[in-house]
Tab-separated table of C-alpha atoms and ligand atoms in Angstrom:
chain	number	residue	atom	x	y	z
A	1396	MET	CA	156.778	136.636	59.059
A	1397	SER	CA	158.426	138.626	61.834
A	1398	THR	CA	160.847	136.422	64.320
A	1399	ILE	CA	160.163	136.923	67.765
A	1400	TYR	CA	162.087	135.952	69.969
A	1401	TRP	CA	162.939	135.846	73.853
A	1402	GLU	CA	166.877	135.809	74.378
A	1403	GLU	CA	167.504	137.972	70.815
A	1404	GLU	CA	170.764	138.626	71.887
A	1405	MET	CA	171.964	135.291	72.614
A	1406	GLU	CA	169.964	133.502	70.111
A	1407	THR	CA	171.034	135.411	66.600
A	1408	LEU	CA	175.180	135.126	68.647
A	1409	PRO	CA	177.666	134.987	65.706
A	1410	ARG	CA	178.900	131.621	65.844
A	1411	VAL	CA	182.531	132.921	67.643
A	1412	GLY	CA	181.090	134.750	70.195
A	1413	LEU	CA	178.872	131.617	70.800
A	1414	GLU	CA	181.565	129.160	70.367
A	1415	SER	CA	183.467	131.561	73.462
A	1416	ILE	CA	180.623	131.256	75.571
A	1417	GLN	CA	180.562	127.553	75.226
A	1418	LEU	CA	184.311	127.405	75.577
A	1419	LYS	CA	184.134	129.450	78.887
A	1420	ARG	CA	181.601	126.835	80.411
A	1421	LEU	CA	182.997	124.096	79.166
A	1422	GLN	CA	185.949	124.439	81.265
A	1423	SER	CA	184.004	125.798	83.947
A	1424	LEU	CA	181.918	122.404	83.775
A	1425	VAL	CA	184.512	119.716	83.835
A	1426	LYS	CA	186.439	121.738	86.707
A	1427	ARG	CA	182.930	121.612	88.614
A	1428	VAL	CA	182.182	117.451	88.041
A	1429	TYR	CA	186.051	116.822	88.407
A	1430	ASP	CA	186.125	118.199	92.428
A	1431	LYS	CA	182.223	117.007	92.982
A	1432	VAL	CA	181.198	114.531	90.983
A	1433	GLU	CA	182.818	111.096	92.074
A	1434	PRO	CA	182.018	108.976	89.380
A	1435	TYR	CA	182.909	111.653	86.628
A	1436	ARG	CA	186.081	112.125	88.553
A	1437	GLN	CA	186.993	108.380	88.447
A	1438	LYS	CA	186.133	108.605	84.719
A	1439	MET	CA	188.330	110.916	83.842
A	1440	ILE	CA	191.325	109.536	86.022
A	1441	ASP	CA	190.925	106.239	84.231
A	1442	ALA	CA	191.185	108.414	80.694
A	1443	GLY	CA	194.308	110.118	82.072
A	1444	ILE	CA	192.281	113.058	81.418
A	1445	THR	CA	192.169	116.317	83.560
A	1446	PRO	CA	190.211	119.476	83.142
A	1447	ASN	CA	193.491	121.312	82.271
A	1448	ASP	CA	193.037	119.549	78.949
A	1449	ILE	CA	190.316	121.268	78.501
A	1450	LYS	CA	191.776	123.631	76.007
A	1451	THR	CA	189.735	124.185	73.355
A	1452	LEU	CA	185.529	123.151	71.975
A	1453	GLN	CA	187.392	119.779	69.802
A	1454	ASP	CA	189.037	118.648	73.720
A	1455	LEU	CA	185.573	118.025	74.419
A	1456	GLN	CA	186.024	114.506	72.158
A	1457	LYS	CA	188.389	113.985	74.874
A	1458	LEU	CA	186.187	113.264	77.689
A	1459	PRO	CA	184.409	109.644	78.612
A	1460	PHE	CA	180.508	109.593	77.599
A	1461	THR	CA	178.013	109.291	79.468
A	1462	THR	CA	174.903	106.191	79.208
A	1463	LYS	CA	172.604	105.732	81.078
A	1464	ASP	CA	173.994	102.652	82.863
A	1465	ASP	CA	176.609	105.240	84.761
A	1466	LEU	CA	172.635	107.030	86.309
A	1467	ARG	CA	171.204	104.035	86.736
A	1468	ASP	CA	174.632	102.517	88.539
A	1469	ASN	CA	174.455	105.893	90.641
A	1470	TYR	CA	170.575	105.908	91.681
A	1471	PRO	CA	169.467	108.125	92.916
A	1472	PHE	CA	171.445	110.894	93.645
A	1473	GLY	CA	174.696	109.572	93.032
A	1474	MET	CA	176.001	111.993	89.982
A	1475	PHE	CA	174.175	115.404	91.576
A	1476	ALA	CA	177.082	117.616	91.820
A	1477	MET	CA	174.870	119.900	94.951
A	1478	GLY	CA	173.972	118.610	97.917
A	1479	LEU	CA	170.582	117.867	98.422
A	1480	GLU	CA	170.050	121.129	100.908
A	1481	ASP	CA	170.387	123.214	97.230
A	1482	ILE	CA	168.181	120.668	95.156
A	1483	VAL	CA	164.942	121.970	95.301
A	1484	ARG	CA	162.626	119.519	92.026
A	1485	VAL	CA	163.114	116.001	91.369
A	1486	HIS	CA	162.071	114.606	88.285
A	1487	ALA	CA	162.579	110.948	86.919
A	1488	SER	CA	161.881	109.723	83.361
A	1489	SER	CA	160.345	106.052	84.181
A	1490	GLY	CA	161.900	103.809	81.827
A	1491	THR	CA	160.915	100.702	79.964
A	1492	THR	CA	163.803	98.599	81.932
A	1493	GLY	CA	165.589	98.823	85.049
A	1494	LYS	CA	165.668	101.434	88.196
A	1495	PRO	CA	164.346	105.168	86.551
A	1496	THR	CA	166.491	108.177	86.208
A	1497	VAL	CA	166.493	110.614	89.181
A	1498	VAL	CA	167.286	114.164	88.063
A	1499	GLY	CA	167.907	116.919	90.127
A	1500	TYR	CA	167.138	121.061	89.584
A	1501	THR	CA	168.920	123.966	91.904
A	1502	LYS	CA	166.660	126.912	91.770
A	1503	LYS	CA	168.400	128.027	89.042
A	1504	ASP	CA	168.405	124.836	87.187
A	1505	ILE	CA	164.372	125.152	87.264
A	1506	ASP	CA	165.236	129.412	85.874
A	1507	THR	CA	167.171	128.183	83.376
A	1508	TRP	CA	164.356	125.415	82.320
A	1509	ALA	CA	161.820	128.263	82.431
A	1510	THR	CA	164.128	130.791	79.976
A	1511	LEU	CA	164.238	127.768	77.703
A	1512	ILE	CA	160.998	126.823	77.095
A	1513	ALA	CA	159.752	130.362	76.710
A	1514	ARG	CA	162.507	130.905	74.088
A	1515	SER	CA	160.788	127.713	72.934
A	1516	LEU	CA	157.238	129.437	73.000
A	1517	ALA	CA	157.831	132.033	71.460
A	1518	CYS	CA	160.082	130.196	68.289
A	1519	ALA	CA	156.612	128.623	68.054
A	1520	GLY	CA	155.149	132.308	67.710
A	1521	ALA	CA	153.957	132.800	70.884
A	1522	THR	CA	153.810	135.741	73.118
A	1523	SER	CA	152.541	136.920	77.160
A	1524	GLY	CA	149.058	137.224	75.545
A	1525	ASP	CA	148.429	133.512	74.343
A	1526	MET	CA	146.195	131.361	76.338
A	1527	VAL	CA	148.604	127.679	76.738
A	1528	HIS	CA	146.161	124.914	77.113
A	1529	ASN	CA	149.223	122.787	78.631
A	1530	ALA	CA	148.079	118.750	78.265
A	1531	TYR	CA	151.730	117.577	79.038
A	1532	GLY	CA	151.430	115.157	81.777
A	1533	TYR	CA	152.186	117.040	85.202
A	1534	GLY	CA	154.494	114.508	87.692
A	1535	LEU	CA	157.629	112.865	87.383
A	1536	PHE	CA	157.783	113.088	83.387
A	1537	THR	CA	159.445	116.654	82.412
A	1538	GLY	CA	156.859	117.174	80.174
A	1539	GLY	CA	154.252	119.213	82.249
A	1540	LEU	CA	156.086	121.063	84.886
A	1541	GLY	CA	158.689	122.286	82.462
A	1542	ALA	CA	156.590	124.346	79.867
A	1543	HIS	CA	153.759	125.157	82.823
A	1544	TYR	CA	157.271	127.248	84.025
A	1545	GLY	CA	158.374	128.732	80.895
A	1546	ALA	CA	154.984	129.861	79.241
A	1547	GLU	CA	154.520	131.486	82.998
A	1548	LYS	CA	157.814	132.989	82.370
A	1549	LEU	CA	156.969	133.911	78.933
A	1550	GLY	CA	153.860	135.903	80.899
A	1551	ALA	CA	151.030	133.971	79.187
A	1552	THR	CA	148.176	132.429	81.053
A	1553	VAL	CA	149.070	128.469	80.953
A	1554	ILE	CA	146.418	125.931	81.947
A	1555	PRO	CA	147.768	123.146	83.882
A	1556	VAL	CA	145.121	120.895	82.109
A	1557	SER	CA	148.120	117.591	82.227
A	1558	GLY	CA	146.933	114.631	80.035
A	1559	GLY	CA	143.424	112.756	80.136
A	1560	ASN	CA	139.585	113.233	79.704
A	1561	SER	CA	139.946	114.351	76.715
A	1562	LYS	CA	136.401	116.102	76.444
A	1563	ARG	CA	136.537	117.973	79.198
A	1564	GLN	CA	139.484	119.655	77.715
A	1565	ILE	CA	137.615	120.158	74.363
A	1566	THR	CA	134.958	122.121	76.852
A	1567	ILE	CA	138.013	124.283	78.487
A	1568	MET	CA	139.762	125.227	74.951
A	1569	LYS	CA	136.646	126.458	73.871
A	1570	ASP	CA	135.410	127.854	76.861
A	1571	PHE	CA	138.975	129.603	77.818
A	1572	GLY	CA	140.255	130.414	74.218
A	1573	SER	CA	143.055	127.791	74.239
A	1574	THR	CA	145.506	129.422	71.442
A	1575	VAL	CA	148.668	126.731	72.410
A	1576	LEU	CA	148.154	123.217	72.651
A	1577	MET	CA	151.364	121.830	74.241
A	1578	SER	CA	151.301	118.217	74.529
A	1579	THR	CA	152.386	114.795	73.227
A	1580	PRO	CA	151.111	114.732	68.938
A	1581	SER	CA	149.659	111.101	69.913
A	1582	TYR	CA	147.630	112.857	72.685
A	1583	ALA	CA	146.578	115.944	70.195
A	1584	LEU	CA	145.066	113.302	67.858
A	1585	ASN	CA	143.276	112.160	71.021
A	1586	LEU	CA	142.169	115.395	71.310
A	1587	ALA	CA	141.031	115.721	67.763
A	1588	GLU	CA	138.875	112.811	67.678
A	1589	ALA	CA	137.406	113.322	70.826
A	1590	MET	CA	136.487	116.499	69.174
A	1591	GLU	CA	135.216	115.027	66.177
A	1592	GLU	CA	132.913	113.060	68.850
A	1593	MET	CA	131.474	116.303	70.637
A	1594	GLY	CA	130.712	117.201	67.198
A	1595	VAL	CA	132.866	119.884	67.661
A	1596	SER	CA	134.041	121.762	64.464
A	1597	PRO	CA	138.149	122.641	65.130
A	1598	SER	CA	137.440	126.203	63.383
A	1599	SER	CA	135.425	127.214	66.204
A	1600	LEU	CA	138.063	127.037	68.444
A	1601	SER	CA	140.984	129.926	68.911
A	1602	LEU	CA	143.860	127.176	68.295
A	1603	ARG	CA	146.483	128.210	66.123
A	1604	VAL	CA	149.554	126.265	67.013
A	1605	GLY	CA	150.590	123.151	68.872
A	1606	ILE	CA	154.505	122.325	70.461
A	1607	PHE	CA	154.282	118.649	70.145
A	1608	GLY	CA	157.213	116.225	71.506
A	1609	ALA	CA	158.156	113.411	73.792
A	1610	GLU	CA	157.719	110.696	71.204
A	1611	PRO	CA	158.776	110.674	67.572
A	1612	TRP	CA	156.292	112.101	65.004
A	1613	SER	CA	156.838	112.031	61.066
A	1614	GLU	CA	156.000	114.365	58.614
A	1615	ASN	CA	152.773	112.462	57.643
A	1616	MET	CA	151.716	112.711	61.470
A	1617	ARG	CA	152.162	116.775	61.101
A	1618	GLU	CA	150.304	116.841	58.496
A	1619	GLU	CA	147.528	115.024	59.847
A	1620	VAL	CA	147.489	116.535	63.029
A	1621	GLU	CA	147.471	120.055	61.484
A	1622	ARG	CA	144.248	119.535	59.289
A	1623	LYS	CA	142.428	118.094	62.611
A	1624	LEU	CA	143.070	120.732	64.743
A	1625	ASN	CA	143.281	123.566	61.650
A	1626	ILE	CA	146.763	124.584	63.498
A	1627	LYS	CA	150.754	125.217	62.743
A	1628	ALA	CA	151.955	121.843	64.372
A	1629	VAL	CA	156.437	122.493	65.264
A	1630	ASP	CA	158.372	119.968	67.185
A	1631	ILE	CA	159.703	120.436	70.417
A	1632	TYR	CA	162.458	117.623	71.829
A	1633	GLY	CA	164.772	117.022	75.627
A	1634	LEU	CA	164.949	114.793	77.398
A	1635	SER	CA	164.919	114.184	81.219
A	1636	GLU	CA	168.980	113.775	81.441
A	1637	VAL	CA	169.881	116.771	79.153
A	1638	ILE	CA	166.808	119.302	81.452
A	1639	GLY	CA	163.595	118.188	80.215
A	1640	PRO	CA	161.460	119.521	76.977
A	1641	GLY	CA	163.739	122.985	75.926
A	1642	VAL	CA	166.307	121.751	74.494
A	1643	ALA	CA	165.798	122.137	71.004
A	1644	GLN	CA	162.805	123.680	69.106
A	1645	GLU	CA	161.733	124.371	66.020
A	1646	CYS	CA	160.830	127.431	64.789
A	1647	LEU	CA	157.862	128.677	62.019
A	1648	GLN	CA	160.416	129.687	59.333
A	1649	SER	CA	162.460	126.256	60.167
A	1650	THR	CA	162.498	123.687	57.388
A	1651	LYS	CA	164.831	121.916	58.728
A	1652	GLY	CA	164.587	120.654	62.096
A	1653	MET	CA	165.059	122.277	65.625
A	1654	HIS	CA	167.381	125.460	67.261
A	1655	ILE	CA	168.839	123.485	69.576
A	1656	PHE	CA	170.114	126.004	72.465
A	1657	GLU	CA	173.247	125.603	72.146
A	1658	ASP	CA	174.448	128.249	74.645
A	1659	HIS	CA	173.319	125.876	77.343
A	1660	PHE	CA	174.050	122.396	75.558
A	1661	LEU	CA	176.921	121.267	72.997
A	1662	PRO	CA	175.486	118.532	70.868
A	1663	GLU	CA	177.856	116.269	68.740
A	1664	ILE	CA	176.562	113.393	66.437
A	1665	ILE	CA	178.204	110.042	66.867
A	1666	ASP	CA	178.569	106.793	65.147
A	1667	PRO	CA	176.379	104.365	67.705
A	1668	GLU	CA	178.963	101.660	66.777
A	1669	THR	CA	182.283	103.064	67.137
A	1670	GLY	CA	181.741	106.022	69.293
A	1671	GLU	CA	183.931	108.429	66.472
A	1672	VAL	CA	182.194	112.176	66.368
A	1673	LEU	CA	180.568	112.849	62.718
A	1674	PRO	CA	180.586	116.320	60.888
A	1675	PRO	CA	177.742	118.027	60.174
A	1676	GLY	CA	174.839	116.539	57.433
A	1677	GLU	CA	176.183	112.899	58.913
A	1678	ARG	CA	173.467	110.871	60.598
A	1679	GLY	CA	174.442	109.669	63.717
A	1680	GLU	CA	173.423	109.255	67.480
A	1681	LEU	CA	172.769	112.531	69.586
A	1682	VAL	CA	175.351	113.341	72.444
A	1683	PHE	CA	174.585	116.294	74.764
A	1684	THR	CA	176.999	117.923	77.631
A	1685	THR	CA	174.917	120.393	79.718
A	1686	LEU	CA	177.304	124.499	79.799
A	1687	THR	CA	174.747	125.845	82.444
A	1688	LYS	CA	173.074	123.009	84.762
A	1689	GLU	CA	173.874	123.356	88.099
A	1690	ALA	CA	172.667	120.071	90.250
A	1691	PHE	CA	172.133	117.645	86.989
A	1692	PRO	CA	175.071	118.536	84.615
A	1693	VAL	CA	175.960	115.734	81.989
A	1694	ILE	CA	179.032	115.118	80.428
A	1695	ARG	CA	178.783	113.395	76.476
A	1696	TYR	CA	175.229	111.884	77.322
A	1697	ARG	CA	174.186	109.032	74.452
A	1698	THR	CA	170.957	110.009	74.127
A	1699	LYS	CA	170.461	107.018	71.341
A	1700	ASP	CA	168.773	109.224	69.247
A	1701	ILE	CA	169.228	109.486	66.004
A	1702	SER	CA	169.236	112.677	63.964
A	1703	CYS	CA	171.817	115.062	62.811
A	1704	LEU	CA	172.960	118.355	62.739
A	1705	TYR	CA	172.352	121.371	60.102
A	1706	ILE	CA	174.266	123.936	60.440
A	1707	GLU	CA	173.294	126.406	57.492
A	1708	THR	CA	171.464	129.779	58.911
A	1709	CYS	CA	167.816	129.482	58.978
A	1710	ASN	CA	165.698	132.300	57.896
A	1711	CYS	CA	164.474	133.512	61.329
A	1712	GLY	CA	168.031	134.757	62.095
A	1713	ARG	CA	168.832	132.246	64.932
A	1714	THR	CA	172.440	131.003	64.694
A	1715	LEU	CA	171.700	128.147	66.643
A	1716	VAL	CA	172.822	124.889	64.979
A	1717	ARG	CA	169.426	123.110	63.865
A	1718	MET	CA	169.150	119.298	64.367
A	1719	GLU	CA	166.704	117.523	62.201
A	1720	LYS	CA	163.476	115.764	63.367
A	1721	VAL	CA	164.207	112.499	65.442
A	1722	THR	CA	162.695	109.946	64.321
A	1723	GLY	CA	164.008	106.768	66.085
A	1724	ARG	CA	166.382	106.047	69.003
A	1725	THR	CA	169.268	103.237	68.476
A	1726	ASP	CA	167.061	100.856	70.819
A	1727	ASP	CA	164.202	101.289	69.145
A	1728	MET	CA	164.878	99.936	65.621
A	1729	LEU	CA	163.342	96.947	64.731
A	1730	ILE	CA	165.431	94.200	62.433
A	1731	ILE	CA	162.586	92.282	60.961
A	1732	ARG	CA	164.696	89.587	58.880
A	1733	GLY	CA	167.596	91.812	57.887
A	1734	VAL	CA	166.272	94.558	57.557
A	1735	ASN	CA	166.202	98.246	60.151
A	1736	VAL	CA	162.756	99.695	60.814
A	1737	PHE	CA	161.575	102.446	63.216
A	1738	PRO	CA	158.267	102.799	63.897
A	1739	SER	CA	158.168	106.642	62.709
A	1740	GLN	CA	158.706	105.299	59.059
A	1741	VAL	CA	155.897	102.551	58.915
A	1742	GLU	CA	153.792	105.264	60.406
A	1743	HIS	CA	155.149	108.180	57.673
A	1744	VAL	CA	154.047	104.989	55.059
A	1745	LEU	CA	150.304	104.394	56.968
A	1746	MET	CA	149.544	108.386	57.065
A	1747	GLY	CA	150.025	108.384	53.244
A	1748	VAL	CA	147.137	105.849	52.890
A	1749	GLU	CA	143.757	107.162	52.522
A	1750	GLY	CA	140.984	106.098	55.267
A	1751	VAL	CA	143.860	105.117	57.183
A	1752	GLU	CA	143.306	106.815	60.899
A	1753	PRO	CA	146.397	107.554	62.642
A	1754	HIS	CA	146.223	105.225	65.557
A	1755	TYR	CA	148.400	101.619	64.849
A	1756	GLN	CA	150.515	99.560	67.315
A	1757	ILE	CA	153.607	97.227	65.782
A	1758	ILE	CA	153.366	93.882	66.903
A	1759	VAL	CA	157.233	91.432	67.127
A	1760	GLU	CA	156.518	88.372	67.590
A	1761	ARG	CA	159.349	84.930	67.066
A	1762	GLN	CA	158.850	82.635	65.338
A	1763	GLY	CA	161.748	80.039	65.406
A	1764	THR	CA	164.700	81.629	64.996
A	1765	MET	CA	162.925	84.769	62.758
A	1766	ASP	CA	160.619	88.062	63.656
A	1767	THR	CA	157.960	88.495	62.322
A	1768	MET	CA	156.132	92.083	61.904
A	1769	THR	CA	151.984	92.843	62.538
A	1770	VAL	CA	151.120	96.211	62.235
A	1771	GLU	CA	147.428	96.414	63.337
A	1772	VAL	CA	146.249	99.862	61.956
A	1773	GLU	CA	142.584	101.596	62.596
A	1774	VAL	CA	140.554	102.676	59.776
A	1775	SER	CA	137.734	105.144	59.302
A	1776	ASP	CA	133.812	103.609	60.076
A	1777	SER	CA	133.206	104.043	56.547
A	1778	ILE	CA	135.980	101.785	55.322
A	1779	PHE	CA	135.711	99.243	58.472
A	1780	SER	CA	131.810	98.756	57.177
A	1781	ASP	CA	132.957	97.737	53.910
A	1782	GLU	CA	133.053	94.888	51.772
A	1783	ILE	CA	135.294	92.016	53.478
A	1784	LYS	CA	136.782	92.084	50.222
A	1785	ASN	CA	137.882	95.919	49.858
A	1786	LEU	CA	139.144	95.512	53.184
A	1787	GLU	CA	141.454	92.151	52.321
A	1788	GLN	CA	142.402	94.726	49.289
A	1789	LEU	CA	143.722	97.731	51.116
A	1790	SER	CA	145.307	96.003	53.995
A	1791	HIS	CA	147.189	94.035	51.128
A	1792	GLY	CA	148.111	97.157	49.635
A	1793	ILE	CA	148.952	98.759	52.894
A	1794	SER	CA	151.891	95.452	53.225
A	1795	LYS	CA	153.075	96.002	49.724
A	1796	ASP	CA	154.093	99.788	50.028
A	1797	ILE	CA	155.504	99.592	53.522
A	1798	LYS	CA	157.933	97.131	51.553
A	1799	ASP	CA	158.319	99.107	48.587
A	1800	ILE	CA	158.968	101.911	50.591
A	1801	LEU	CA	160.890	100.157	53.762
A	1802	GLY	CA	161.916	97.116	52.338
A	1803	VAL	CA	160.379	94.815	55.005
A	1804	THR	CA	158.076	92.460	54.952
A	1805	CYS	CA	155.716	91.981	57.154
A	1806	LYS	CA	151.119	91.892	57.692
A	1807	VAL	CA	149.005	94.643	58.020
A	1808	LYS	CA	145.650	94.198	59.869
A	1809	LEU	CA	142.875	96.213	59.575
A	1810	VAL	CA	141.340	97.178	63.281
A	1811	ASN	CA	138.004	98.458	64.312
A	1812	PRO	CA	138.017	102.173	64.854
A	1813	ARG	CA	138.682	103.243	68.838
A	1814	SER	CA	140.194	99.765	69.013
A	1815	ILE	CA	143.775	100.788	70.003
A	1816	ARG	CA	143.885	101.899	73.390
A	1817	ARG	CA	144.888	105.432	73.811
A	1818	SER	CA	147.270	107.008	75.791
A	1819	GLU	CA	147.404	109.908	77.389
A	1820	GLY	CA	150.865	111.086	76.956
A	1821	LYS	CA	153.859	108.998	74.749
A	1822	ALA	CA	151.549	106.419	72.401
A	1823	GLN	CA	153.089	102.842	72.777
A	1824	ARG	CA	153.830	101.927	69.475
A	1825	ILE	CA	155.932	98.628	69.946
A	1826	ILE	CA	154.255	95.333	71.645
A	1827	ASP	CA	157.242	93.060	71.574
A	1828	ASN	CA	156.118	90.122	71.800
A	1829	ARG	CA	160.122	88.059	71.747
A	1830	LYS	CA	160.799	88.906	75.444
A	1831	ILE	CA	158.126	86.166	76.663
B	2056	LIG	O1	160.300	113.308	76.756
B	2056	LIG	C1	160.522	115.247	77.423
B	2056	LIG	C2	160.067	116.049	76.945
B	2056	LIG	C3	158.425	116.716	77.097
B	2056	LIG	C4	159.868	116.809	75.207
B	2056	LIG	C5	158.222	117.606	76.474
B	2056	LIG	C6	158.844	117.311	74.762
B	2056	LIG	C7	157.994	117.764	75.676
B	2056	LIG	P1	162.120	111.773	79.115
B	2056	LIG	O2	160.397	111.627	79.188
B	2056	LIG	O3	163.078	112.280	79.122
B	2056	LIG	O4	161.733	113.544	78.270
B	2056	LIG	O5	161.954	110.889	77.048
B	2056	LIG	C8	163.302	111.614	76.219
B	2056	LIG	O6	161.726	111.053	74.273
B	2056	LIG	O7	165.228	110.247	74.133
B	2056	LIG	C9	163.353	111.314	72.883
B	2056	LIG	O8	163.899	109.569	72.138
B	2056	LIG	C10	161.487	111.256	72.823
B	2056	LIG	N1	161.399	112.477	72.554
B	2056	LIG	C11	161.486	114.245	72.837
B	2056	LIG	N2	161.108	114.722	72.514
B	2056	LIG	C12	161.009	114.270	70.923
B	2056	LIG	C13	160.433	114.943	69.960
B	2056	LIG	C14	161.070	114.161	77.350
B	2056	LIG	N3	160.311	115.870	69.946
B	2056	LIG	C15	163.122	111.241	74.979
B	2056	LIG	N4	160.540	113.812	68.541
B	2056	LIG	C16	164.376	111.182	74.316
B	2056	LIG	C17	161.318	112.627	68.896
B	2056	LIG	C18	161.738	113.171	71.141
B	2056	LIG	N5	161.606	112.048	70.472
């Protein structure tokens, strides 16, 4: 398979060349934030560091971390490195608690971001000949507009359909000949469901590839989406604080995670408890430093996402390091009777069971001092109309699988097909009733 690149020279740079670019960019970034962003300057002063102390890439480790709290404390624009006259756009991530985080972009940032999405699309084999069906939500969320500008930059035709109204989306896909789908993986499944309801066969569409991200999705979920939509599904990763989508992208040849666009973002993996930097291959919390962003640079931003880095070169020829699929966040982890479990691990088990539909929710409750977990999952129409005793057997079987594979005890409740609320963007997997 021949590789399609958007910026071949940068994506295939020998490591020494790449590291020398990274160092120059890091030094200029640290100087800029020290001069222009008061909270960063203060943190560096507190840590006894000046920009001149950054002499090698290793010296990055001398700099303090940045957390979501730092951004909240300086809400809305206190961490911007440019005046509002140079900012052309803001986005915000909703956040489940407290104030949202607001991020800003200059004209150049918007262009960098579009380039990164164009690279991502090329990684997935897309070209200017493609019809990109962009079902990421448009608005303060970075998904819609981020993907949109990148697809335009690639020269593809964009359908800015946003999330929702799934049946209309299927008609558009059919009539316009969409070839590339961009959406959350859970919304892709909702589209597949709408297709089924309309009696549209995926083979009657022109869809070839889906670029899915913004939420964790398991390998079994990937198989499910690929099968239901008759496409190849690849992963895209990003977060508003770093730029939005387009921080890392899985290529068609990769068997091991997504390429991080390292000429723009410097990744580290740390032990979330101690903050110690971990070597490649070890799993921990992802931390990013932006190397080229003007309006809203971040230094050692703690993402809370769990991953690890692979330094082996990829079959596609890109020399960029790869990050493992993100299976959870440090703040997503449930501790049920002392066992750690991530929703995506539960998903992986569920998706491996025949007759179970890819729509589920995890309900966490507290009984006395104990946390309990109930997994509600939809089953197919034919299974749901089966005898009660068969349903009971199936739910016991799933709960046993979860216990055997994840070591956690939970109740499994099989629910009516189409009874779990569908989302247009990120799916809500956990209903936490402990806080009520
Ligand atoms: O979700 C940006 C994005 C849009 C990425 C479209 C990919 C596609 P936020 O709303 O700020 O930004 O949420 C960022 O979503 O820290 C992860 O926890 C999660 N996330 C993003 N991509 C993935 C992925 C966008 N591919 C947060 N796999 C991140 C797992 C992901 N989790």
